[in-house]
Coordinates of C-alpha atoms in Angstrom, one line a residue:
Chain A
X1 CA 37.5 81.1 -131.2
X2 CA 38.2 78.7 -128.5
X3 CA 36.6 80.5 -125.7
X4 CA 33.3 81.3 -127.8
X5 CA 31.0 77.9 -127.1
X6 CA 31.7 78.7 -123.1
X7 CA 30.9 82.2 -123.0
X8 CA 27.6 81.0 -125.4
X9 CA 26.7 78.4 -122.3
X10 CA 27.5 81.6 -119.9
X11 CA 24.9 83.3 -121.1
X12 CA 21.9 81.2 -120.3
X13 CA 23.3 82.0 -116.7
X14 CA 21.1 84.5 -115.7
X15 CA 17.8 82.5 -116.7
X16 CA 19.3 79.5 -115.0
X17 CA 19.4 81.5 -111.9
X18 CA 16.3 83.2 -112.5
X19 CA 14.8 79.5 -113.0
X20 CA 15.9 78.0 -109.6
X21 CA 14.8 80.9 -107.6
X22 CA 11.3 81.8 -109.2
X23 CA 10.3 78.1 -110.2
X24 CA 11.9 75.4 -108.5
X25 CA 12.6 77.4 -105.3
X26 CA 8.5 77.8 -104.8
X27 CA 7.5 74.6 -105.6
X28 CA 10.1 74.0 -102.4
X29 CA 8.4 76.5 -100.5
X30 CA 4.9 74.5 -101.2
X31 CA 6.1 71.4 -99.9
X32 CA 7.5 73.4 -96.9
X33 CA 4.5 75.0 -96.1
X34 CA 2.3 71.8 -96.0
X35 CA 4.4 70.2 -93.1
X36 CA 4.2 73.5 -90.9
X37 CA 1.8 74.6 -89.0
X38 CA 0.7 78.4 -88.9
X39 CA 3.3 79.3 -86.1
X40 CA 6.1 76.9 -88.2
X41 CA 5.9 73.9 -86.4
X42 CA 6.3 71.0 -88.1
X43 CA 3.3 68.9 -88.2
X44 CA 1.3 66.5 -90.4
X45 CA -1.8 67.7 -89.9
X46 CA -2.1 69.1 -93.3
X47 CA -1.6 66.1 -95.2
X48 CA -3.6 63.9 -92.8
X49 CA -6.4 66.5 -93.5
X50 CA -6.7 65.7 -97.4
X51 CA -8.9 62.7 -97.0
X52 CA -11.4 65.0 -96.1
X53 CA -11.5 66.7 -99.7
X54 CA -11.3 63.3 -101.3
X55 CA -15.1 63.9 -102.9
X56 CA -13.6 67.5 -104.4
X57 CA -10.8 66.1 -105.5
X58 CA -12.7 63.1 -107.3
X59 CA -15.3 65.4 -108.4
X60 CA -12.8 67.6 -109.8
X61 CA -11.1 65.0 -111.9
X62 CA -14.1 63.4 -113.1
X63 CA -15.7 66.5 -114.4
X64 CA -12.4 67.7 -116.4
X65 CA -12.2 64.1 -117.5
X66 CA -15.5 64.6 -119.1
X67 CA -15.1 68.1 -120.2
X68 CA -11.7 67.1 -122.1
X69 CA -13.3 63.6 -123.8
X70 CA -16.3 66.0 -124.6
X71 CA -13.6 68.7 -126.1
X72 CA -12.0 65.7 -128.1
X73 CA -15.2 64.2 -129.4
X74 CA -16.2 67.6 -130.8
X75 CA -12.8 68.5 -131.9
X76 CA -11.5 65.7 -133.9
X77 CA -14.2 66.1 -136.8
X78 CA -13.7 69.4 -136.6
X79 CA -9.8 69.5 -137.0
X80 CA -10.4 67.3 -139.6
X81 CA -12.5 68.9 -141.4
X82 CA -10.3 71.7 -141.3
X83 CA -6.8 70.2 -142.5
X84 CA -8.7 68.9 -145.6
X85 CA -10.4 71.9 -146.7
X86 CA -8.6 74.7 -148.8
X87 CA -6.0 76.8 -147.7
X88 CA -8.5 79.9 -147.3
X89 CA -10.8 78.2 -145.1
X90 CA -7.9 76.9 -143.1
X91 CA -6.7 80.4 -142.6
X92 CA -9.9 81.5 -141.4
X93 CA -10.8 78.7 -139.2
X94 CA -7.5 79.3 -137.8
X95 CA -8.2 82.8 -136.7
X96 CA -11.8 82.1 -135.8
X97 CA -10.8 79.6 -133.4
X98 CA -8.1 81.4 -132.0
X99 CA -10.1 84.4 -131.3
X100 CA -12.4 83.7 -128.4
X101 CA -9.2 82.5 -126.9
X102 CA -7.9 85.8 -126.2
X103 CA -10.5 87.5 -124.8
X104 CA -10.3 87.1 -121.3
X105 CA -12.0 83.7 -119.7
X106 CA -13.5 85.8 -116.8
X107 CA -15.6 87.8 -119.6
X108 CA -16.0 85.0 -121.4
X109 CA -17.5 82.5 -118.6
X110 CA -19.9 85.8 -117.1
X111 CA -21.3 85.7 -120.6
X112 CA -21.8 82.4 -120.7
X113 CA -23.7 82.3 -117.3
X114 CA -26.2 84.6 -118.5
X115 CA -26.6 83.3 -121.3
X116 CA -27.5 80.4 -118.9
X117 CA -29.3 81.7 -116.3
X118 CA -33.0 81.1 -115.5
X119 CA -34.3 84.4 -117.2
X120 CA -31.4 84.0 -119.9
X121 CA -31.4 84.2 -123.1
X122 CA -31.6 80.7 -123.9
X123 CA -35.3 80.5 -121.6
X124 CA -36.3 83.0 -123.7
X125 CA -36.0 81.8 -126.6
X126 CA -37.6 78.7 -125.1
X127 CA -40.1 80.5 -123.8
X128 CA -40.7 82.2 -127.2
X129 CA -41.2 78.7 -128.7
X130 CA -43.9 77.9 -126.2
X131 CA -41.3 75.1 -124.1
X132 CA -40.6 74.7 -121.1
X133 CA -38.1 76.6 -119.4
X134 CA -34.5 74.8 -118.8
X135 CA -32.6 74.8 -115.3
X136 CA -29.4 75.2 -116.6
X137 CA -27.4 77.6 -114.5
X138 CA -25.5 76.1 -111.2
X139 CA -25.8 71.9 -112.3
X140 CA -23.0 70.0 -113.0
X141 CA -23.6 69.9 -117.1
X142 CA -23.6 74.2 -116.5
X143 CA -19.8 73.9 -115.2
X144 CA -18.5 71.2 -117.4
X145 CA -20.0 73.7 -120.5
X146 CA -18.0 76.1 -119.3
X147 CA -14.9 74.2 -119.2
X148 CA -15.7 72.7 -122.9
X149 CA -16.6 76.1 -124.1
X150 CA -13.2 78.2 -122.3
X151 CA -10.6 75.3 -123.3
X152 CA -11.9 73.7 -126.6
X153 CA -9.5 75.9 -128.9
X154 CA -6.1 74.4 -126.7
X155 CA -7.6 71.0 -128.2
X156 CA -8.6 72.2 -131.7
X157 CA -5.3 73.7 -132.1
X158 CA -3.1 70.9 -131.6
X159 CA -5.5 68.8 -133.2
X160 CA -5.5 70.8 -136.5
X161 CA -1.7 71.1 -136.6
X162 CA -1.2 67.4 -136.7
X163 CA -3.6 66.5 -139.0
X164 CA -2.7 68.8 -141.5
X165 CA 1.1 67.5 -141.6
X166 CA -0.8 63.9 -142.2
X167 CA 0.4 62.4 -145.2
X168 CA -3.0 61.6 -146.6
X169 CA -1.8 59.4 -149.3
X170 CA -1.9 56.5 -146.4
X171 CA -5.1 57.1 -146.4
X172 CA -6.4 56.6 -150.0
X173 CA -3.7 53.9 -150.2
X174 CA -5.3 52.1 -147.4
X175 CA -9.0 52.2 -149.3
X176 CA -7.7 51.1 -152.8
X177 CA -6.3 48.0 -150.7
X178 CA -9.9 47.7 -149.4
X179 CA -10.3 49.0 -145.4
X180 CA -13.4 50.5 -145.3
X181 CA -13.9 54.3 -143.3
X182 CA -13.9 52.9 -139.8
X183 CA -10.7 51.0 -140.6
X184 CA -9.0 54.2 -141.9
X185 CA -9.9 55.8 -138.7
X186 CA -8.4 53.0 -136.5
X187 CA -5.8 52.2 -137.9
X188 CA -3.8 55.4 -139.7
X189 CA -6.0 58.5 -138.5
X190 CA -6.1 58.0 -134.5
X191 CA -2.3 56.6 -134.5
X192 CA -1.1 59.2 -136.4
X193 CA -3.0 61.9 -134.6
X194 CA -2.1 60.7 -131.2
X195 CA 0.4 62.9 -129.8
X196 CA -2.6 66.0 -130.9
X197 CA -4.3 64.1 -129.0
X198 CA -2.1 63.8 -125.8
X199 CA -1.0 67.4 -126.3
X200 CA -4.5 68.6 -126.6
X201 CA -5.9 66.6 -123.6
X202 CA -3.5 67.9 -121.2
X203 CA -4.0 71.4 -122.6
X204 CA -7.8 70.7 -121.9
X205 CA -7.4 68.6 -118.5
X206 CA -5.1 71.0 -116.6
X207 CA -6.9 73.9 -116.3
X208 CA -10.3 72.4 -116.4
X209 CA -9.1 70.4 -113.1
X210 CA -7.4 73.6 -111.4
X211 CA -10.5 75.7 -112.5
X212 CA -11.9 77.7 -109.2
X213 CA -13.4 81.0 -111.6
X214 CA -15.6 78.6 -114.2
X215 CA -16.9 76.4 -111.2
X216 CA -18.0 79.4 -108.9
X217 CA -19.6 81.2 -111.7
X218 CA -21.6 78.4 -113.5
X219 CA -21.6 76.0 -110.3
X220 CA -22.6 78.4 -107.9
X221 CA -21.5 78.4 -104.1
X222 CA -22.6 74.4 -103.3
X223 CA -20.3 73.1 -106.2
X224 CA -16.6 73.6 -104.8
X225 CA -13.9 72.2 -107.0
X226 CA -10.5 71.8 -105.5
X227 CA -9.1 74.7 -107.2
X228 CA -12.3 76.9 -105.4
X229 CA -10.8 74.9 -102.2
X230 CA -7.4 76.4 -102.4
X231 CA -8.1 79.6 -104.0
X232 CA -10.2 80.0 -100.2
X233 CA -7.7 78.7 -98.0
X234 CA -5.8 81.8 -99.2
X235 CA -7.8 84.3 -100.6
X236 CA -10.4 84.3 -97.1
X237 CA -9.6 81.5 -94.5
X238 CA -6.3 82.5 -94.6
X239 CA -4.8 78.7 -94.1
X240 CA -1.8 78.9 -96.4
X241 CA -0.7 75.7 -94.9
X242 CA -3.7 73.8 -95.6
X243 CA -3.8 75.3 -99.2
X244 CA -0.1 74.2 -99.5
X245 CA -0.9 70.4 -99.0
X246 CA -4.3 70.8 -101.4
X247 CA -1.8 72.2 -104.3
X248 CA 0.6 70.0 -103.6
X249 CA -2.0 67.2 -103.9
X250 CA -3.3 68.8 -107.1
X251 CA 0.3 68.6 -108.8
X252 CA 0.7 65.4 -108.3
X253 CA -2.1 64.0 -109.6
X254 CA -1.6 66.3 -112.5
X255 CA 1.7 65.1 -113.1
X256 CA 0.7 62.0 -113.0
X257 CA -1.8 62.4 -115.4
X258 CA 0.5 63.7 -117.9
X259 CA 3.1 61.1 -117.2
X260 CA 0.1 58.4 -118.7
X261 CA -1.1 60.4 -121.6
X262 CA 2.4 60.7 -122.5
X263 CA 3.0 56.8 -121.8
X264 CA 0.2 56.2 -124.4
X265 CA 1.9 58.3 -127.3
X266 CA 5.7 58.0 -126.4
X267 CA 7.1 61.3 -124.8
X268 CA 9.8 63.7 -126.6
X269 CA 12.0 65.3 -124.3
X270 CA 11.6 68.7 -126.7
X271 CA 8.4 69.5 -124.8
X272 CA 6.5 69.1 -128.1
X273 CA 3.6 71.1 -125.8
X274 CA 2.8 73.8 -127.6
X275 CA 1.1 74.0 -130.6
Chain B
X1 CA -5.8 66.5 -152.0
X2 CA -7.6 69.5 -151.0
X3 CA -11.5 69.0 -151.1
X4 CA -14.5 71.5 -151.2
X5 CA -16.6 71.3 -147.9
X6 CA -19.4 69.1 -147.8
X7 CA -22.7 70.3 -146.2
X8 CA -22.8 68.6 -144.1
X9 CA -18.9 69.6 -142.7
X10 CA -20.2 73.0 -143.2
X11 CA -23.1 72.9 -140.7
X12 CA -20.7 71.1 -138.2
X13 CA -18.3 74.0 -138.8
X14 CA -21.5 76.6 -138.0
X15 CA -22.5 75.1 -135.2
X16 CA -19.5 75.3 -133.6
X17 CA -18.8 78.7 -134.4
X18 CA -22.4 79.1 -133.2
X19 CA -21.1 77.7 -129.8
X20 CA -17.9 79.5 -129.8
X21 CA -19.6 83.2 -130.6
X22 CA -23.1 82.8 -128.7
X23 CA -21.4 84.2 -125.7
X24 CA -19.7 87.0 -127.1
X25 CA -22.5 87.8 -129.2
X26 CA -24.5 88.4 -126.5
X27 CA -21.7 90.7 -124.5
X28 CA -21.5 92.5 -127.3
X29 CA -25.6 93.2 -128.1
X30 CA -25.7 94.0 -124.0
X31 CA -23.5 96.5 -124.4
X32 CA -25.2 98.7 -126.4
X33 CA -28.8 98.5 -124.0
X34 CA -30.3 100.8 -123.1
X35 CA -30.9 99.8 -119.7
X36 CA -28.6 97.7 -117.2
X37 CA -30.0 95.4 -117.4
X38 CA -28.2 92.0 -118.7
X39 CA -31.2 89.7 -119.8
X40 CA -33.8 92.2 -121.4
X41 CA -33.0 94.5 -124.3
X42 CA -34.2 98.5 -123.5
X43 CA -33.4 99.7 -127.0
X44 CA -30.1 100.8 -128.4
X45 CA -27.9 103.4 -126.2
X46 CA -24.1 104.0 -125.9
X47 CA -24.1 105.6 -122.8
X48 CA -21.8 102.3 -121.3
X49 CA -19.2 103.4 -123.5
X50 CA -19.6 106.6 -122.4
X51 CA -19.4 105.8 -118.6
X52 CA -16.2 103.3 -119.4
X53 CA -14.3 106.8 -120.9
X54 CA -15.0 108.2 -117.2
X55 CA -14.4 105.2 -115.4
X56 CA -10.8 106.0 -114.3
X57 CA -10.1 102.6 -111.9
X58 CA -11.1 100.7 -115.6
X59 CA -8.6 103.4 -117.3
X60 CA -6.0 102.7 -114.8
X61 CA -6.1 99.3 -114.9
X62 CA -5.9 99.3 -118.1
X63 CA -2.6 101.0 -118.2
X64 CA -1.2 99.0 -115.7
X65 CA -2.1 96.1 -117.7
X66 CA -0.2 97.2 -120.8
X67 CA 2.6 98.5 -118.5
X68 CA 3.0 95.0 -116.8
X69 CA 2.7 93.2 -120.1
X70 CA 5.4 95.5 -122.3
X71 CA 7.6 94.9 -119.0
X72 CA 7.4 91.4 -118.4
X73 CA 7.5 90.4 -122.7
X74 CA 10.4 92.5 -123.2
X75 CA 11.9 90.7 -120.1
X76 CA 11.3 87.5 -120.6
X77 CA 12.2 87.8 -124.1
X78 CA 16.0 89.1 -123.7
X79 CA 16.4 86.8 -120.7
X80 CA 14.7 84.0 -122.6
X81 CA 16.7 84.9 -125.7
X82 CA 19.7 84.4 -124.2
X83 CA 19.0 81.4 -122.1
X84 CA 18.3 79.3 -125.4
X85 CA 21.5 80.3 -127.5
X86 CA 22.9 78.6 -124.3
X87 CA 20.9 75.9 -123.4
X88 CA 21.8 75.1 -127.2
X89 CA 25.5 74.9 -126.5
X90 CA 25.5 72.6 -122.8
X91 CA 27.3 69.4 -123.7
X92 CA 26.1 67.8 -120.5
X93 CA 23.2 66.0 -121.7
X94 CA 22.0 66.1 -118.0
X95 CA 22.2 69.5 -118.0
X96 CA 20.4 69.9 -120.7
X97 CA 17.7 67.8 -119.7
X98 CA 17.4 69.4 -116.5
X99 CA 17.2 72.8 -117.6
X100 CA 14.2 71.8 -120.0
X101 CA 12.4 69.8 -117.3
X102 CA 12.9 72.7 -115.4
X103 CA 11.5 74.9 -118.1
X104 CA 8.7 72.7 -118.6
X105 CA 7.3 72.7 -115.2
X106 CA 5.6 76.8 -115.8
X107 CA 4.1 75.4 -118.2
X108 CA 3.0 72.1 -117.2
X109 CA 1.6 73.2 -113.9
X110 CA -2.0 74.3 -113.5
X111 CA -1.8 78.1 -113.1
X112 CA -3.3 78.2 -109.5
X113 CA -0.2 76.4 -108.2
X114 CA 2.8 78.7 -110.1
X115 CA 0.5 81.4 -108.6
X116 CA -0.1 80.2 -105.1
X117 CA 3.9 78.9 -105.0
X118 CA 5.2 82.6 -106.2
X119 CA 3.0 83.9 -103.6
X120 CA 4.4 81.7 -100.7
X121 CA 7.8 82.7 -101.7
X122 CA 6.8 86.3 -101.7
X123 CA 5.1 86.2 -98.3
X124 CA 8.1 84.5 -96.6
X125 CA 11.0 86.9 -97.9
X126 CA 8.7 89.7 -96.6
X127 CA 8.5 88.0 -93.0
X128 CA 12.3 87.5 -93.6
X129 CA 13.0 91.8 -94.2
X130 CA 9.6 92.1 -92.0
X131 CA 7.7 93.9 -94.4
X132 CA 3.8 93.0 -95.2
X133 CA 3.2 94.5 -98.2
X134 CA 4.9 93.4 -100.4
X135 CA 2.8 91.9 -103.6
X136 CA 2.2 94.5 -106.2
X137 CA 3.8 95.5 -109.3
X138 CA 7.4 94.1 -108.6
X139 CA 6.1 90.4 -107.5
X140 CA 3.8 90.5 -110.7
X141 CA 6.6 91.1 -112.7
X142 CA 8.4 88.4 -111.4
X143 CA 5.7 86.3 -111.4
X144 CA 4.7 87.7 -115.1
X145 CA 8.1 87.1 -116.7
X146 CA 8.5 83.5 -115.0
X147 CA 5.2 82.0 -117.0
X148 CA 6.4 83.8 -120.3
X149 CA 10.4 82.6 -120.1
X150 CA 9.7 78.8 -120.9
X151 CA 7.5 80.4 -123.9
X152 CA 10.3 82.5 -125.3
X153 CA 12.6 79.6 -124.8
X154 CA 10.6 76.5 -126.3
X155 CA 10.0 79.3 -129.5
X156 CA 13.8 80.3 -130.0
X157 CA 15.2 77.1 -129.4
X158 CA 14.2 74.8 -132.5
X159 CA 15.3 78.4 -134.7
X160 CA 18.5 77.4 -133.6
X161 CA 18.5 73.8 -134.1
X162 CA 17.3 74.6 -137.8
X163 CA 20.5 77.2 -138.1
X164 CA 23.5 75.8 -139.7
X165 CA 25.9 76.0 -137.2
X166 CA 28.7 76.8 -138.9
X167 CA 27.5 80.0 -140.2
X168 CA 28.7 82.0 -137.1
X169 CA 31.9 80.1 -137.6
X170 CA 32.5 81.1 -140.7
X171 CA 31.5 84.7 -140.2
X172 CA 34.1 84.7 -136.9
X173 CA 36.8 83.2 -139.4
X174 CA 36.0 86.0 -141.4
X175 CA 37.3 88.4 -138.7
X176 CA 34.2 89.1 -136.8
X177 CA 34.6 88.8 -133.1
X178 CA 32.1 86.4 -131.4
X179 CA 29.7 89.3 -130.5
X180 CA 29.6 90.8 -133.8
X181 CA 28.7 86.8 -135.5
X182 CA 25.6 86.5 -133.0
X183 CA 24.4 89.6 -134.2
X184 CA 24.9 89.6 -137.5
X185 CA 24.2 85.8 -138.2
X186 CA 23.0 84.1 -135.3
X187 CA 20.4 87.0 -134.0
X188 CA 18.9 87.7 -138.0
X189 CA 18.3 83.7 -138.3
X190 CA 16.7 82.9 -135.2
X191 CA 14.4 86.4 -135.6
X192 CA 11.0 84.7 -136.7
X193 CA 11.4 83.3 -133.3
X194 CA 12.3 85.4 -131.1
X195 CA 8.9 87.5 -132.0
X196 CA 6.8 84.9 -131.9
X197 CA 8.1 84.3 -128.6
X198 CA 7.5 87.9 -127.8
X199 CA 4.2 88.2 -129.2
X200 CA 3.0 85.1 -126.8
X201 CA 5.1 86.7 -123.8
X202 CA 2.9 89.7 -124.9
X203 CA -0.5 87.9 -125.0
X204 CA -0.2 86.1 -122.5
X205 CA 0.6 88.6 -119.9
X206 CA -1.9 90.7 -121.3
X207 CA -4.9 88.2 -120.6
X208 CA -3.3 86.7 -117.2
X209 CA -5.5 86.2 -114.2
X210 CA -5.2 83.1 -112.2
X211 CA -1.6 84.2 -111.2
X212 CA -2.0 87.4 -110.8
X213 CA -4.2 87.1 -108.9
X214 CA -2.5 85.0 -105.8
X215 CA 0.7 87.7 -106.6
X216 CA -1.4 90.9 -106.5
X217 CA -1.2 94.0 -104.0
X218 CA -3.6 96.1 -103.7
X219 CA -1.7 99.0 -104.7
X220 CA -1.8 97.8 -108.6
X221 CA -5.0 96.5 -110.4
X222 CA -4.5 95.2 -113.8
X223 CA -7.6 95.0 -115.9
X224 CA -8.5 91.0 -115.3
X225 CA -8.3 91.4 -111.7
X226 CA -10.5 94.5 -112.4
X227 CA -13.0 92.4 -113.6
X228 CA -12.9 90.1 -111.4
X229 CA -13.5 91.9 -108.5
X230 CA -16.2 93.6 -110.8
X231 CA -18.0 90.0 -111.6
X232 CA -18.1 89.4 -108.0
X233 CA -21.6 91.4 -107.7
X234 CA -23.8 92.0 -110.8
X235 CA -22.2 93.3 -113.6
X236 CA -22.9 96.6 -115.1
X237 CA -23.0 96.4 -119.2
X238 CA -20.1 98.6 -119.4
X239 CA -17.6 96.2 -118.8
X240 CA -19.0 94.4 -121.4
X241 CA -18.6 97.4 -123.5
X242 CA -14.8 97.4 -122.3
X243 CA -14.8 93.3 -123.6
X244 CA -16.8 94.5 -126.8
X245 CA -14.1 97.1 -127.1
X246 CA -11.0 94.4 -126.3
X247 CA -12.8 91.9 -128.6
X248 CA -12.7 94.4 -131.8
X249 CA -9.3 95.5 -131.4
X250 CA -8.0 91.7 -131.7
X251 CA -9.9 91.1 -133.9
X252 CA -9.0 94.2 -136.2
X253 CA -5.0 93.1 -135.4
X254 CA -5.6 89.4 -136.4
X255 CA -7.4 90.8 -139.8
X256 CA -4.3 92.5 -140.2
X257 CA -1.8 90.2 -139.5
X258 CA -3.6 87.4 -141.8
X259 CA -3.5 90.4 -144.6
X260 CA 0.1 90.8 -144.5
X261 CA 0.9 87.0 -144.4
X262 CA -1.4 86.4 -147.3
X263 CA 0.4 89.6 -148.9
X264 CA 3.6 88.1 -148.7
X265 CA 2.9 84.7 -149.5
X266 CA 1.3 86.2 -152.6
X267 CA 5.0 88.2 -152.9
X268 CA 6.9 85.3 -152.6
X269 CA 5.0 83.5 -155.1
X270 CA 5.3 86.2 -157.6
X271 CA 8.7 86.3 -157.0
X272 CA 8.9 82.3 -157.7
X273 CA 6.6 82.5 -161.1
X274 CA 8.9 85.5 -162.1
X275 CA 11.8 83.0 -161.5
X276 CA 10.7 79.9 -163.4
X277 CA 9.7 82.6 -166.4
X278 CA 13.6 83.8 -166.6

């Protein structure tokens, strides 16, 4: 009896192990790896060499940031609109959304560029209607599409699964005491929808940021993110050490993101991420 | 309060299913041209579903895919398993928060940096045994069952907060041993879990790319790096055949799964009615 609690704790050994080699071990080795140079000198020429990428980087933030307020615009009435309607619908909505998610992003962002493209489907159908054709592939609205179109379930999701736990009794309550729509929305919807919201932002945010696929498809080859960056420095240029200090950059700033969106709702240290 | 949809909800809903599908819809009409070409229709031909059943790289690949995916979700799900029964049990609330932080951080991170960090490590233990080659299927593996762990772990862990804990207790005072209680009480309640943490693990590592790609060898091609290398010059419509393919089988599998959940809701309610008549 005694003995049983330990030998419970002992057996979360292995993955504890398998945690501080495979996860906290390479994040060491990224660190390490920006202060070498290639012949492992130490140096600081990587981290001195970021300024350079400073136009990426801000690029890269500013289009996720738009892509993940777009995602949330177009999401909230939506989730909405689900949680409220039957249980049917909600099942179905559910599984409709979900779907595109699991078929693979590469598949889904090629589609979506020729769908796109100059002698797509979409200037066809303009062309058809007697308009003029649309320049829509390799612009910057093309690439934040595709993050809006790839990610949007991650903020739907969450979304959804918070506002159909919302005790919508609040809400009628506050209308017989006389707040009109708007007021409902301010002051009971949003605040008890926010930590959908935070989750579904940074669901949204990271990988629109670290994108390098959905930029070099839909952005073409003059519209480098920073995740196009790295994935060069070592996938062709082969400058691991220079990739290093750009990922190790990237982090950061993603961490720090995170750290204010979960400022604004109050964190849980459960890791209410998922879904 | 369950409403009806307005009209105006419903067009909302349609036009985003509009913008969800539109791409898909597309991959799926070009797959059955008749030409190769990807932006004009030449009438209605299979023949790209013909040339994917002779296409063994795509056949490969897919194997390898399913190989790596079984693997790593089986994997992740034991090791996972087990690490959240314990994690459960630390009484050091530093420990406990350190192990979760720790979990967190797969998860957390954007995919490019697990997958360009799993790579650095790899590289430098080769140059430590001098070997070059060393990315392939083992390093995927890793690489797979370190991204699904934090899943399987975050999905068994508040199954075990919800168990009554003494339940194993009483089943030891019983006269089972301490193995026999976790798999006869512990293991049965935290189940629901556990394969929702494998079915993720599962998914998941099916649809992987961005780290499997910075892990990869050349000497094993799953089917996303197989694309990718494929979308790198023009496309030929029979990989979208193959997606048309992997779009109908998950959808046929989600069909089914929301058919037995409605089943046995409907069960369970029957059972309750029955109940409340006796």
């Amino acid at each position: 009896m005694k003995n049983s609690p330990l030998s419970r704790r002992l057996i979360s050994a292995p993955y504890l192990i398998w945690a501080a080699i495979f996860i906290v071990v390479p994040l060491i080795f990224v660190v390490y790896y920006s202060l070498i140079d290639a012949n492992g000198a130490f140096t600081w020429e990587n981290i001195k060499a970021i300024p350079d990428y400073s136009d990426i980087m801000l690029n890269s933030i500013w289009l996720g940031f738009v892509a993940t307020i777009i995602s949330l615009l177009i999401s909230y009435p939506l989730a909405y609109i689900m949680a409220r309607a039957t249980k049917n619908v909600q099942r179905t909505m559910m599984m409709l959304v979900m779907l595109p998610m699991w078929m693979n992003l590469l598949i889904r962002t090629y589609s979506l560029m020729i769908l796109l493209q100059d002698t797509g489907i979409i200037n066809a159908l303009l062309g058809a209607l007697h308009l003029s054709n649309l320049h829509m592939i390799n612009t910057r609205g093309a690439v934040i599409l595709g993050m809006v179109y790839n990610y949007i379930p991650y903020m739907i999701l969450p979304l959804y699964s918070i506002m159909s736990k919302m005790d919508y009794g609040l809400i009628e309550a506050a209308h017989d005491l006389g707040a009109n729509k708007l007021t409902v929305l301010r002051k009971i919807i949003l605040p008890l929808s926010m930590p959908g919201i935070a989750s579904g932002f940074t669901m949204v945010f990271v990988p629109s940021v670290s994108t390098f696929y959905i930029s070099k498809k839909l952005g073409g080859s003059t519209f480098a993110l920073i995740g196009d960056l790295i994935e060069i420095q070592f996938k062709s240029a082969n400058n691991y050490n220079l990739g290093a200090s750009l990922s190790l950059v990237l982090m950061v700033l993603i961490l720090i993101s995170i750290a204010i969106m979960n400022h604004f709702t109050g964190d849980d240290d459960d890791g209410g991420v998922l879904i | 309060m369950k409403t009806k949809l307005s009209p105006a909800s419903k067009l909302y809903i349609a036009l985003i299913l509009i913008f969800l599908y539109a791409p898909i819809l597309v991959m799926i009409v070009f797959s059955f041209n008749g030409s190769n070409s990807t932006s004009v229709i030449h009438g209605f031909s299979t023949r790209w579903y013909l040339s994917l059943l002779h296409d063994e790289g795509t056949i490969k690949a897919l194997g390898n895919t399913l190989l790596l995916a079984v693997t790593s979700s089986l994997c992740a799900t034991v090791m996972g398993t087990a690490a959240a029964v314990g994690i459960d049990k630390f009484k050091s609330k530093w420990l406990k928060r350190t192990t979760m932080t720790v979990t967190n951080i797969p998860m957390m991170n954007p995919e490019i940096v697990t997958g360009i960090s799993m790579m650095l490590l790899f590289v430098f233990a080769a140059g430590l045994v001098g070997k070059t080659d060393v990315l392939g299927f083992g390093t995927m593996l890793i690489a797979h069952i370190t991204f699904n762990l934090p899943y399987v772990i975050l999905s068994v862990l508040p199954k075990l907060r919800q168990m009554d804990p003494h339940l194993p207790e009483a089943a030891m005072d019983l006269g089972c041993t301490p193995l026999q209680a976790f798999f006869k009480v512990t293991l049965p309640s935290i189940s629901t879990g556990i394969v929702s943490g494998l079915m993720m693990s599962f998914t998941l590592s099916l649809d992987d790319f961005v780290i499997s790609y910075f892990t990869q060898g050349p000497s094993f091609e799953t089917l996303p790096i197989r694309i990718f290398s494929m979308t790198k010059k023009r496309v030929k419509p029979d990989m979208y055949a193959l997606s048309t393919l992997i779009f109908v089988t998950i959808l046929l599998l989600l069909v089914l799964l929301n058919i037995t959940q409605i089943r046995g809701e409907r069960r369970e309610r029957n059972k309750l009615g029955k109940g409340g008549a006796a």
